[in-house]
Amino acid sequence: MATTLEYTSLPSADLDGISGNIFVPGSDNNDNTLDEPVSTTLMRDLRAVGSKFYHVLIPRDGSLLLQDWDLWGPLLLCTLLAILLQGHGGDSDNDGGPQFAQVFVIIWVGAAVVTINSKLLDGKLSFFQSICVLGYCVLPLAVAAVIVKITALVGLKKGLVAIIVDFIIVALAFVWSMFAAVCFLKPTNNPGKKIISTYPVGLFYFVIAWLVVSQP
């Protein structure tokens, strides 16, 4: 007995209406920077770093440092301080100056410890946001280190008066760094723990200030 299989073909789908592209919410196709020249990317990053430096010099609105964070500025400042504060090496290893790696470790580990303390006290910033703020606010102390080094190179660092002048410059830079950091970090700290959150920040900048004022 033969069996005949019959079937009815389904209407073909209208493939012309099935089209589209992959879209990620929140993304902007115009922001693709993979094909832009390296010089354009470099200049954009330098402008962003310069803008953050400006916000540290004139602390007003910390949203730029908190939202558009980066570690380029802190890395540049840390490298500059490490170069300025390092000892002479060679036959003068006992000149009292820290070595390059020691300055690097003090700054980065210190910033990490302050950040961890803030997180343990229910701070609202992410780890790298806090590192960004703390690193950028080292700028006044880096400027003070440059001034102190220049006075030493031109032979002005002699006598009690020069020491007092260096101390005043570094003290002002310390207050400036501390004020800028507090302006940016205070709104993100736990209201009931602001003092205990601010103390490690002051200690962090005090250690850097001491390295600057005591450089050989």
JSON list of C-alpha atoms in Angstrom, two decimals:
[
{"chain": "A", "resi": 1, "resn": "MET", "atom": "CA", "xyz": [0.00, 0.00, 0.00]},
{"chain": "A", "resi": 2, "resn": "ALA", "atom": "CA", "xyz": [1.62, 3.17, -1.15]},
{"chain": "A", "resi": 3, "resn": "THR", "atom": "CA", "xyz": [1.67, 6.14, 1.13]},
{"chain": "A", "resi": 4, "resn": "THR", "atom": "CA", "xyz": [1.72, 9.59, -0.32]},
{"chain": "A", "resi": 5, "resn": "LEU", "atom": "CA", "xyz": [3.20, 12.35, 1.77]},
{"chain": "A", "resi": 6, "resn": "GLU", "atom": "CA", "xyz": [1.73, 15.72, 1.12]},
{"chain": "A", "resi": 7, "resn": "TYR", "atom": "CA", "xyz": [2.87, 18.94, 2.59]},
{"chain": "A", "resi": 8, "resn": "THR", "atom": "CA", "xyz": [1.98, 22.54, 2.29]},
{"chain": "A", "resi": 9, "resn": "SER", "atom": "CA", "xyz": [4.83, 24.97, 1.90]},
{"chain": "A", "resi": 10, "resn": "LEU", "atom": "CA", "xyz": [4.82, 27.85, 4.33]},
{"chain": "A", "resi": 11, "resn": "PRO", "atom": "CA", "xyz": [4.86, 31.39, 2.97]},
{"chain": "A", "resi": 12, "resn": "SER", "atom": "CA", "xyz": [8.38, 32.57, 2.53]},
{"chain": "A", "resi": 13, "resn": "ALA", "atom": "CA", "xyz": [9.47, 35.10, 5.10]},
{"chain": "A", "resi": 14, "resn": "ASP", "atom": "CA", "xyz": [9.95, 38.62, 3.99]},
{"chain": "A", "resi": 15, "resn": "LEU", "atom": "CA", "xyz": [13.69, 38.81, 4.57]},
{"chain": "A", "resi": 16, "resn": "ASP", "atom": "CA", "xyz": [13.81, 42.36, 3.35]},
{"chain": "A", "resi": 17, "resn": "GLY", "atom": "CA", "xyz": [12.10, 43.47, 6.53]},
{"chain": "A", "resi": 18, "resn": "ILE", "atom": "CA", "xyz": [14.51, 41.58, 8.79]},
{"chain": "A", "resi": 19, "resn": "SER", "atom": "CA", "xyz": [17.47, 43.88, 9.00]},
{"chain": "A", "resi": 20, "resn": "GLY", "atom": "CA", "xyz": [19.25, 46.00, 11.55]},
{"chain": "A", "resi": 21, "resn": "ASN", "atom": "CA", "xyz": [22.51, 46.51, 13.37]},
{"chain": "A", "resi": 22, "resn": "ILE", "atom": "CA", "xyz": [24.03, 45.78, 16.74]},
{"chain": "A", "resi": 23, "resn": "PHE", "atom": "CA", "xyz": [23.48, 48.67, 19.12]},
{"chain": "A", "resi": 24, "resn": "VAL", "atom": "CA", "xyz": [24.76, 48.90, 22.67]},
{"chain": "A", "resi": 25, "resn": "PRO", "atom": "CA", "xyz": [22.70, 51.26, 24.83]},
{"chain": "A", "resi": 26, "resn": "GLY", "atom": "CA", "xyz": [24.72, 54.23, 26.00]},
{"chain": "A", "resi": 27, "resn": "SER", "atom": "CA", "xyz": [27.28, 53.93, 23.22]},
{"chain": "A", "resi": 28, "resn": "ASP", "atom": "CA", "xyz": [27.89, 56.53, 20.56]},
{"chain": "A", "resi": 29, "resn": "ASN", "atom": "CA", "xyz": [29.20, 55.44, 17.20]},
{"chain": "A", "resi": 30, "resn": "ASN", "atom": "CA", "xyz": [30.72, 58.89, 16.76]},
{"chain": "A", "resi": 31, "resn": "ASP", "atom": "CA", "xyz": [32.99, 58.28, 19.75]},
{"chain": "A", "resi": 32, "resn": "ASN", "atom": "CA", "xyz": [34.95, 55.52, 18.02]},
{"chain": "A", "resi": 33, "resn": "THR", "atom": "CA", "xyz": [38.60, 56.53, 18.34]},
{"chain": "A", "resi": 34, "resn": "LEU", "atom": "CA", "xyz": [40.21, 53.41, 16.90]},
{"chain": "A", "resi": 35, "resn": "ASP", "atom": "CA", "xyz": [40.80, 55.02, 13.51]},
{"chain": "A", "resi": 36, "resn": "GLU", "atom": "CA", "xyz": [41.91, 58.46, 14.64]},
{"chain": "A", "resi": 37, "resn": "PRO", "atom": "CA", "xyz": [45.59, 59.51, 14.47]},
{"chain": "A", "resi": 38, "resn": "VAL", "atom": "CA", "xyz": [47.76, 58.91, 17.52]},
{"chain": "A", "resi": 39, "resn": "SER", "atom": "CA", "xyz": [48.53, 62.63, 17.74]},
{"chain": "A", "resi": 40, "resn": "THR", "atom": "CA", "xyz": [44.81, 63.40, 18.05]},
{"chain": "A", "resi": 41, "resn": "THR", "atom": "CA", "xyz": [44.39, 60.88, 20.86]},
{"chain": "A", "resi": 42, "resn": "LEU", "atom": "CA", "xyz": [47.48, 62.19, 22.62]},
{"chain": "A", "resi": 43, "resn": "MET", "atom": "CA", "xyz": [46.36, 65.80, 22.43]},
{"chain": "A", "resi": 44, "resn": "ARG", "atom": "CA", "xyz": [42.90, 64.92, 23.73]},
{"chain": "A", "resi": 45, "resn": "ASP", "atom": "CA", "xyz": [44.41, 63.08, 26.70]},
{"chain": "A", "resi": 46, "resn": "LEU", "atom": "CA", "xyz": [46.78, 65.96, 27.41]},
{"chain": "A", "resi": 47, "resn": "ARG", "atom": "CA", "xyz": [43.90, 68.44, 27.37]},
{"chain": "A", "resi": 48, "resn": "ALA", "atom": "CA", "xyz": [41.97, 66.22, 29.80]},
{"chain": "A", "resi": 49, "resn": "VAL", "atom": "CA", "xyz": [44.97, 66.03, 32.15]},
{"chain": "A", "resi": 50, "resn": "GLY", "atom": "CA", "xyz": [45.49, 69.79, 31.93]},
{"chain": "A", "resi": 51, "resn": "SER", "atom": "CA", "xyz": [41.82, 70.40, 32.72]},
{"chain": "A", "resi": 52, "resn": "LYS", "atom": "CA", "xyz": [42.09, 68.25, 35.86]},
{"chain": "A", "resi": 53, "resn": "PHE", "atom": "CA", "xyz": [45.23, 70.10, 36.92]},
{"chain": "A", "resi": 54, "resn": "TYR", "atom": "CA", "xyz": [43.28, 73.35, 36.58]},
{"chain": "A", "resi": 55, "resn": "HIS", "atom": "CA", "xyz": [40.54, 71.98, 38.84]},
{"chain": "A", "resi": 56, "resn": "VAL", "atom": "CA", "xyz": [43.16, 71.12, 41.47]},
{"chain": "A", "resi": 57, "resn": "LEU", "atom": "CA", "xyz": [44.76, 74.58, 41.30]},
{"chain": "A", "resi": 58, "resn": "ILE", "atom": "CA", "xyz": [41.32, 76.19, 41.61]},
{"chain": "A", "resi": 59, "resn": "PRO", "atom": "CA", "xyz": [39.20, 73.67, 43.55]},
{"chain": "A", "resi": 60, "resn": "ARG", "atom": "CA", "xyz": [35.57, 74.30, 42.71]},
{"chain": "A", "resi": 61, "resn": "ASP", "atom": "CA", "xyz": [33.75, 71.42, 41.05]},
{"chain": "A", "resi": 62, "resn": "GLY", "atom": "CA", "xyz": [35.15, 67.93, 41.50]},
{"chain": "A", "resi": 63, "resn": "SER", "atom": "CA", "xyz": [32.76, 66.20, 39.12]},
{"chain": "A", "resi": 64, "resn": "LEU", "atom": "CA", "xyz": [35.37, 66.09, 36.35]},
{"chain": "A", "resi": 65, "resn": "LEU", "atom": "CA", "xyz": [37.89, 64.25, 38.52]},
{"chain": "A", "resi": 66, "resn": "LEU", "atom": "CA", "xyz": [35.25, 61.92, 39.89]},
{"chain": "A", "resi": 67, "resn": "GLN", "atom": "CA", "xyz": [33.46, 61.03, 36.66]},
{"chain": "A", "resi": 68, "resn": "ASP", "atom": "CA", "xyz": [36.14, 61.22, 33.98]},
{"chain": "A", "resi": 69, "resn": "TRP", "atom": "CA", "xyz": [38.96, 59.75, 36.08]},
{"chain": "A", "resi": 70, "resn": "ASP", "atom": "CA", "xyz": [42.35, 58.68, 34.77]},
{"chain": "A", "resi": 71, "resn": "LEU", "atom": "CA", "xyz": [45.77, 57.84, 36.19]},
{"chain": "A", "resi": 72, "resn": "TRP", "atom": "CA", "xyz": [47.94, 59.72, 33.68]},
{"chain": "A", "resi": 73, "resn": "GLY", "atom": "CA", "xyz": [48.20, 62.84, 35.83]},
{"chain": "A", "resi": 74, "resn": "PRO", "atom": "CA", "xyz": [49.06, 60.96, 39.05]},
{"chain": "A", "resi": 75, "resn": "LEU", "atom": "CA", "xyz": [51.66, 58.92, 37.14]},
{"chain": "A", "resi": 76, "resn": "LEU", "atom": "CA", "xyz": [53.31, 62.07, 35.75]},
{"chain": "A", "resi": 77, "resn": "LEU", "atom": "CA", "xyz": [53.35, 63.77, 39.16]},
{"chain": "A", "resi": 78, "resn": "CYS", "atom": "CA", "xyz": [54.66, 60.66, 40.89]},
{"chain": "A", "resi": 79, "resn": "THR", "atom": "CA", "xyz": [57.45, 60.28, 38.34]},
{"chain": "A", "resi": 80, "resn": "LEU", "atom": "CA", "xyz": [58.37, 63.96, 38.65]},
{"chain": "A", "resi": 81, "resn": "LEU", "atom": "CA", "xyz": [58.54, 63.76, 42.45]},
{"chain": "A", "resi": 82, "resn": "ALA", "atom": "CA", "xyz": [60.55, 60.54, 42.32]},
{"chain": "A", "resi": 83, "resn": "ILE", "atom": "CA", "xyz": [63.10, 62.19, 40.01]},
{"chain": "A", "resi": 84, "resn": "LEU", "atom": "CA", "xyz": [63.33, 65.35, 42.12]},
{"chain": "A", "resi": 85, "resn": "LEU", "atom": "CA", "xyz": [63.51, 63.65, 45.50]},
{"chain": "A", "resi": 86, "resn": "GLN", "atom": "CA", "xyz": [65.79, 60.72, 44.75]},
{"chain": "A", "resi": 87, "resn": "GLY", "atom": "CA", "xyz": [69.23, 60.61, 46.33]},
{"chain": "A", "resi": 88, "resn": "HIS", "atom": "CA", "xyz": [72.40, 61.12, 44.33]},
{"chain": "A", "resi": 89, "resn": "GLY", "atom": "CA", "xyz": [73.44, 57.46, 44.49]},
{"chain": "A", "resi": 90, "resn": "GLY", "atom": "CA", "xyz": [76.97, 56.34, 43.77]},
{"chain": "A", "resi": 91, "resn": "ASP", "atom": "CA", "xyz": [79.36, 57.22, 46.56]},
{"chain": "A", "resi": 92, "resn": "SER", "atom": "CA", "xyz": [76.75, 59.36, 48.30]},
{"chain": "A", "resi": 93, "resn": "ASP", "atom": "CA", "xyz": [74.18, 56.68, 49.14]},
{"chain": "A", "resi": 94, "resn": "ASN", "atom": "CA", "xyz": [74.03, 58.03, 52.67]},
{"chain": "A", "resi": 95, "resn": "ASP", "atom": "CA", "xyz": [72.99, 61.54, 51.67]},
{"chain": "A", "resi": 96, "resn": "GLY", "atom": "CA", "xyz": [69.58, 60.99, 53.27]},
{"chain": "A", "resi": 97, "resn": "GLY", "atom": "CA", "xyz": [67.57, 61.24, 50.07]},
{"chain": "A", "resi": 98, "resn": "PRO", "atom": "CA", "xyz": [65.13, 58.48, 49.12]},
{"chain": "A", "resi": 99, "resn": "GLN", "atom": "CA", "xyz": [65.65, 56.45, 45.98]},
{"chain": "A", "resi": 100, "resn": "PHE", "atom": "CA", "xyz": [63.39, 56.59, 42.92]},
{"chain": "A", "resi": 101, "resn": "ALA", "atom": "CA", "xyz": [61.56, 53.33, 43.71]},
{"chain": "A", "resi": 102, "resn": "GLN", "atom": "CA", "xyz": [61.07, 54.34, 47.35]},
{"chain": "A", "resi": 103, "resn": "VAL", "atom": "CA", "xyz": [59.28, 57.56, 46.39]},
{"chain": "A", "resi": 104, "resn": "PHE", "atom": "CA", "xyz": [57.15, 55.64, 43.89]},
{"chain": "A", "resi": 105, "resn": "VAL", "atom": "CA", "xyz": [56.15, 53.06, 46.50]},
{"chain": "A", "resi": 106, "resn": "ILE", "atom": "CA", "xyz": [55.43, 55.66, 49.20]},
{"chain": "A", "resi": 107, "resn": "ILE", "atom": "CA", "xyz": [53.06, 57.61, 46.94]},
{"chain": "A", "resi": 108, "resn": "TRP", "atom": "CA", "xyz": [51.18, 54.74, 45.32]},
{"chain": "A", "resi": 109, "resn": "VAL", "atom": "CA", "xyz": [50.97, 52.51, 48.37]},
{"chain": "A", "resi": 110, "resn": "GLY", "atom": "CA", "xyz": [50.00, 55.50, 50.51]},
{"chain": "A", "resi": 111, "resn": "ALA", "atom": "CA", "xyz": [47.22, 56.45, 48.11]},
{"chain": "A", "resi": 112, "resn": "ALA", "atom": "CA", "xyz": [46.00, 52.85, 48.05]},
{"chain": "A", "resi": 113, "resn": "VAL", "atom": "CA", "xyz": [45.93, 52.65, 51.87]},
{"chain": "A", "resi": 114, "resn": "VAL", "atom": "CA", "xyz": [43.98, 55.92, 52.13]},
{"chain": "A", "resi": 115, "resn": "THR", "atom": "CA", "xyz": [41.54, 54.64, 49.51]},
{"chain": "A", "resi": 116, "resn": "ILE", "atom": "CA", "xyz": [41.02, 51.32, 51.29]},
{"chain": "A", "resi": 117, "resn": "ASN", "atom": "CA", "xyz": [40.41, 53.20, 54.54]},
{"chain": "A", "resi": 118, "resn": "SER", "atom": "CA", "xyz": [37.80, 55.33, 52.79]},
{"chain": "A", "resi": 119, "resn": "LYS", "atom": "CA", "xyz": [36.06, 52.26, 51.37]},
{"chain": "A", "resi": 120, "resn": "LEU", "atom": "CA", "xyz": [36.00, 50.61, 54.80]},
{"chain": "A", "resi": 121, "resn": "LEU", "atom": "CA", "xyz": [34.31, 53.76, 56.13]},
{"chain": "A", "resi": 122, "resn": "ASP", "atom": "CA", "xyz": [31.54, 53.47, 53.53]},
{"chain": "A", "resi": 123, "resn": "GLY", "atom": "CA", "xyz": [33.01, 55.96, 51.07]},
{"chain": "A", "resi": 124, "resn": "LYS", "atom": "CA", "xyz": [31.09, 56.31, 47.80]},
{"chain": "A", "resi": 125, "resn": "LEU", "atom": "CA", "xyz": [34.05, 56.55, 45.43]},
{"chain": "A", "resi": 126, "resn": "SER", "atom": "CA", "xyz": [35.44, 53.60, 43.55]},
{"chain": "A", "resi": 127, "resn": "PHE", "atom": "CA", "xyz": [39.03, 52.53, 44.16]},
{"chain": "A", "resi": 128, "resn": "PHE", "atom": "CA", "xyz": [40.46, 54.16, 41.04]},
{"chain": "A", "resi": 129, "resn": "GLN", "atom": "CA", "xyz": [38.38, 57.33, 41.42]},
{"chain": "A", "resi": 130, "resn": "SER", "atom": "CA", "xyz": [39.91, 57.89, 44.84]},
{"chain": "A", "resi": 131, "resn": "ILE", "atom": "CA", "xyz": [43.42, 57.13, 43.56]},
{"chain": "A", "resi": 132, "resn": "CYS", "atom": "CA", "xyz": [42.82, 59.66, 40.76]},
{"chain": "A", "resi": 133, "resn": "VAL", "atom": "CA", "xyz": [41.76, 62.42, 43.16]},
{"chain": "A", "resi": 134, "resn": "LEU", "atom": "CA", "xyz": [44.58, 61.78, 45.63]},
{"chain": "A", "resi": 135, "resn": "GLY", "atom": "CA", "xyz": [47.14, 61.62, 42.82]},
{"chain": "A", "resi": 136, "resn": "TYR", "atom": "CA", "xyz": [46.05, 64.81, 41.07]},
{"chain": "A", "resi": 137, "resn": "CYS", "atom": "CA", "xyz": [45.98, 66.73, 44.36]},
{"chain": "A", "resi": 138, "resn": "VAL", "atom": "CA", "xyz": [49.72, 66.07, 44.74]},
{"chain": "A", "resi": 139, "resn": "LEU", "atom": "CA", "xyz": [50.22, 68.83, 42.14]},
{"chain": "A", "resi": 140, "resn": "PRO", "atom": "CA", "xyz": [50.88, 71.69, 44.63]},
{"chain": "A", "resi": 141, "resn": "LEU", "atom": "CA", "xyz": [53.51, 69.60, 46.41]},
{"chain": "A", "resi": 142, "resn": "ALA", "atom": "CA", "xyz": [55.13, 68.75, 43.07]},
{"chain": "A", "resi": 143, "resn": "VAL", "atom": "CA", "xyz": [55.32, 72.47, 42.24]},
{"chain": "A", "resi": 144, "resn": "ALA", "atom": "CA", "xyz": [56.85, 73.11, 45.67]},
{"chain": "A", "resi": 145, "resn": "ALA", "atom": "CA", "xyz": [59.42, 70.35, 45.03]},
{"chain": "A", "resi": 146, "resn": "VAL", "atom": "CA", "xyz": [60.40, 72.01, 41.75]},
{"chain": "A", "resi": 147, "resn": "ILE", "atom": "CA", "xyz": [60.84, 75.39, 43.49]},
{"chain": "A", "resi": 148, "resn": "VAL", "atom": "CA", "xyz": [62.89, 73.89, 46.30]},
{"chain": "A", "resi": 149, "resn": "LYS", "atom": "CA", "xyz": [65.09, 72.01, 43.83]},
{"chain": "A", "resi": 150, "resn": "ILE", "atom": "CA", "xyz": [65.67, 75.14, 41.74]},
{"chain": "A", "resi": 151, "resn": "THR", "atom": "CA", "xyz": [66.72, 77.14, 44.82]},
{"chain": "A", "resi": 152, "resn": "ALA", "atom": "CA", "xyz": [69.16, 74.37, 45.68]},
{"chain": "A", "resi": 153, "resn": "LEU", "atom": "CA", "xyz": [70.63, 74.24, 42.18]},
{"chain": "A", "resi": 154, "resn": "VAL", "atom": "CA", "xyz": [71.25, 78.00, 42.00]},
{"chain": "A", "resi": 155, "resn": "GLY", "atom": "CA", "xyz": [72.89, 77.99, 45.42]},
{"chain": "A", "resi": 156, "resn": "LEU", "atom": "CA", "xyz": [70.16, 79.80, 47.33]},
{"chain": "A", "resi": 157, "resn": "LYS", "atom": "CA", "xyz": [69.58, 76.97, 49.77]},
{"chain": "A", "resi": 158, "resn": "LYS", "atom": "CA", "xyz": [72.01, 78.25, 52.37]},
{"chain": "A", "resi": 159, "resn": "GLY", "atom": "CA", "xyz": [71.43, 79.43, 55.88]},
{"chain": "A", "resi": 160, "resn": "LEU", "atom": "CA", "xyz": [68.43, 79.59, 58.16]},
{"chain": "A", "resi": 161, "resn": "VAL", "atom": "CA", "xyz": [66.48, 82.05, 56.00]},
{"chain": "A", "resi": 162, "resn": "ALA", "atom": "CA", "xyz": [66.49, 79.71, 52.99]},
{"chain": "A", "resi": 163, "resn": "ILE", "atom": "CA", "xyz": [65.33, 76.80, 55.17]},
{"chain": "A", "resi": 164, "resn": "ILE", "atom": "CA", "xyz": [62.47, 78.89, 56.54]},
{"chain": "A", "resi": 165, "resn": "VAL", "atom": "CA", "xyz": [61.46, 79.97, 53.03]},
{"chain": "A", "resi": 166, "resn": "ASP", "atom": "CA", "xyz": [61.46, 76.35, 51.84]},
{"chain": "A", "resi": 167, "resn": "PHE", "atom": "CA", "xyz": [59.39, 75.35, 54.85]},
{"chain": "A", "resi": 168, "resn": "ILE", "atom": "CA", "xyz": [56.81, 78.07, 54.16]},
{"chain": "A", "resi": 169, "resn": "ILE", "atom": "CA", "xyz": [56.55, 77.09, 50.48]},
{"chain": "A", "resi": 170, "resn": "VAL", "atom": "CA", "xyz": [56.06, 73.41, 51.29]},
{"chain": "A", "resi": 171, "resn": "ALA", "atom": "CA", "xyz": [53.61, 74.21, 54.09]},
{"chain": "A", "resi": 172, "resn": "LEU", "atom": "CA", "xyz": [51.47, 76.28, 51.73]},
{"chain": "A", "resi": 173, "resn": "ALA", "atom": "CA", "xyz": [51.61, 73.48, 49.16]},
{"chain": "A", "resi": 174, "resn": "PHE", "atom": "CA", "xyz": [50.54, 70.96, 51.82]},
{"chain": "A", "resi": 175, "resn": "VAL", "atom": "CA", "xyz": [47.55, 73.10, 52.80]},
{"chain": "A", "resi": 176, "resn": "TRP", "atom": "CA", "xyz": [46.66, 73.55, 49.14]},
{"chain": "A", "resi": 177, "resn": "SER", "atom": "CA", "xyz": [46.81, 69.82, 48.40]},
{"chain": "A", "resi": 178, "resn": "MET", "atom": "CA", "xyz": [44.84, 69.00, 51.53]},
{"chain": "A", "resi": 179, "resn": "PHE", "atom": "CA", "xyz": [42.18, 71.61, 50.77]},
{"chain": "A", "resi": 180, "resn": "ALA", "atom": "CA", "xyz": [41.74, 70.43, 47.18]},
{"chain": "A", "resi": 181, "resn": "ALA", "atom": "CA", "xyz": [41.49, 66.77, 48.20]},
{"chain": "A", "resi": 182, "resn": "VAL", "atom": "CA", "xyz": [38.96, 67.52, 50.93]},
{"chain": "A", "resi": 183, "resn": "CYS", "atom": "CA", "xyz": [36.85, 69.57, 48.50]},
{"chain": "A", "resi": 184, "resn": "PHE", "atom": "CA", "xyz": [36.64, 66.62, 46.13]},
{"chain": "A", "resi": 185, "resn": "LEU", "atom": "CA", "xyz": [36.37, 63.79, 48.67]},
{"chain": "A", "resi": 186, "resn": "LYS", "atom": "CA", "xyz": [34.21, 65.35, 51.39]},
{"chain": "A", "resi": 187, "resn": "PRO", "atom": "CA", "xyz": [30.85, 64.99, 49.55]},
{"chain": "A", "resi": 188, "resn": "THR", "atom": "CA", "xyz": [31.56, 61.29, 48.96]},
{"chain": "A", "resi": 189, "resn": "ASN", "atom": "CA", "xyz": [32.48, 60.39, 52.54]},
{"chain": "A", "resi": 190, "resn": "ASN", "atom": "CA", "xyz": [30.12, 59.04, 55.15]},
{"chain": "A", "resi": 191, "resn": "PRO", "atom": "CA", "xyz": [28.68, 62.12, 56.95]},
{"chain": "A", "resi": 192, "resn": "GLY", "atom": "CA", "xyz": [29.22, 60.52, 60.34]},
{"chain": "A", "resi": 193, "resn": "LYS", "atom": "CA", "xyz": [32.84, 59.57, 59.62]},
{"chain": "A", "resi": 194, "resn": "LYS", "atom": "CA", "xyz": [34.25, 62.61, 57.83]},
{"chain": "A", "resi": 195, "resn": "ILE", "atom": "CA", "xyz": [36.94, 63.36, 60.42]},
{"chain": "A", "resi": 196, "resn": "ILE", "atom": "CA", "xyz": [38.30, 59.83, 60.56]},
{"chain": "A", "resi": 197, "resn": "SER", "atom": "CA", "xyz": [38.16, 59.70, 56.75]},
{"chain": "A", "resi": 198, "resn": "THR", "atom": "CA", "xyz": [40.03, 63.00, 56.36]},
{"chain": "A", "resi": 199, "resn": "TYR", "atom": "CA", "xyz": [42.84, 62.26, 58.85]},
{"chain": "A", "resi": 200, "resn": "PRO", "atom": "CA", "xyz": [44.61, 59.63, 56.65]},
{"chain": "A", "resi": 201, "resn": "VAL", "atom": "CA", "xyz": [44.43, 62.04, 53.71]},
{"chain": "A", "resi": 202, "resn": "GLY", "atom": "CA", "xyz": [46.25, 64.69, 55.72]},
{"chain": "A", "resi": 203, "resn": "LEU", "atom": "CA", "xyz": [48.83, 62.14, 56.88]},
{"chain": "A", "resi": 204, "resn": "PHE", "atom": "CA", "xyz": [49.41, 61.05, 53.28]},
{"chain": "A", "resi": 205, "resn": "TYR", "atom": "CA", "xyz": [50.16, 64.58, 52.09]},
{"chain": "A", "resi": 206, "resn": "PHE", "atom": "CA", "xyz": [52.19, 65.34, 55.22]},
{"chain": "A", "resi": 207, "resn": "VAL", "atom": "CA", "xyz": [54.56, 62.45, 54.44]},
{"chain": "A", "resi": 208, "resn": "ILE", "atom": "CA", "xyz": [55.03, 63.74, 50.89]},
{"chain": "A", "resi": 209, "resn": "ALA", "atom": "CA", "xyz": [55.54, 67.29, 52.18]},
{"chain": "A", "resi": 210, "resn": "TRP", "atom": "CA", "xyz": [58.18, 66.05, 54.61]},
{"chain": "A", "resi": 211, "resn": "LEU", "atom": "CA", "xyz": [60.03, 64.31, 51.76]},
{"chain": "A", "resi": 212, "resn": "VAL", "atom": "CA", "xyz": [59.96, 67.55, 49.78]},
{"chain": "A", "resi": 213, "resn": "VAL", "atom": "CA", "xyz": [61.15, 69.86, 52.56]},
{"chain": "A", "resi": 214, "resn": "SER", "atom": "CA", "xyz": [63.86, 67.46, 53.73]},
{"chain": "A", "resi": 215, "resn": "GLN", "atom": "CA", "xyz": [65.31, 66.69, 50.29]},
{"chain": "A", "resi": 216, "resn": "PRO", "atom": "CA", "xyz": [69.11, 66.98, 50.22]}
]
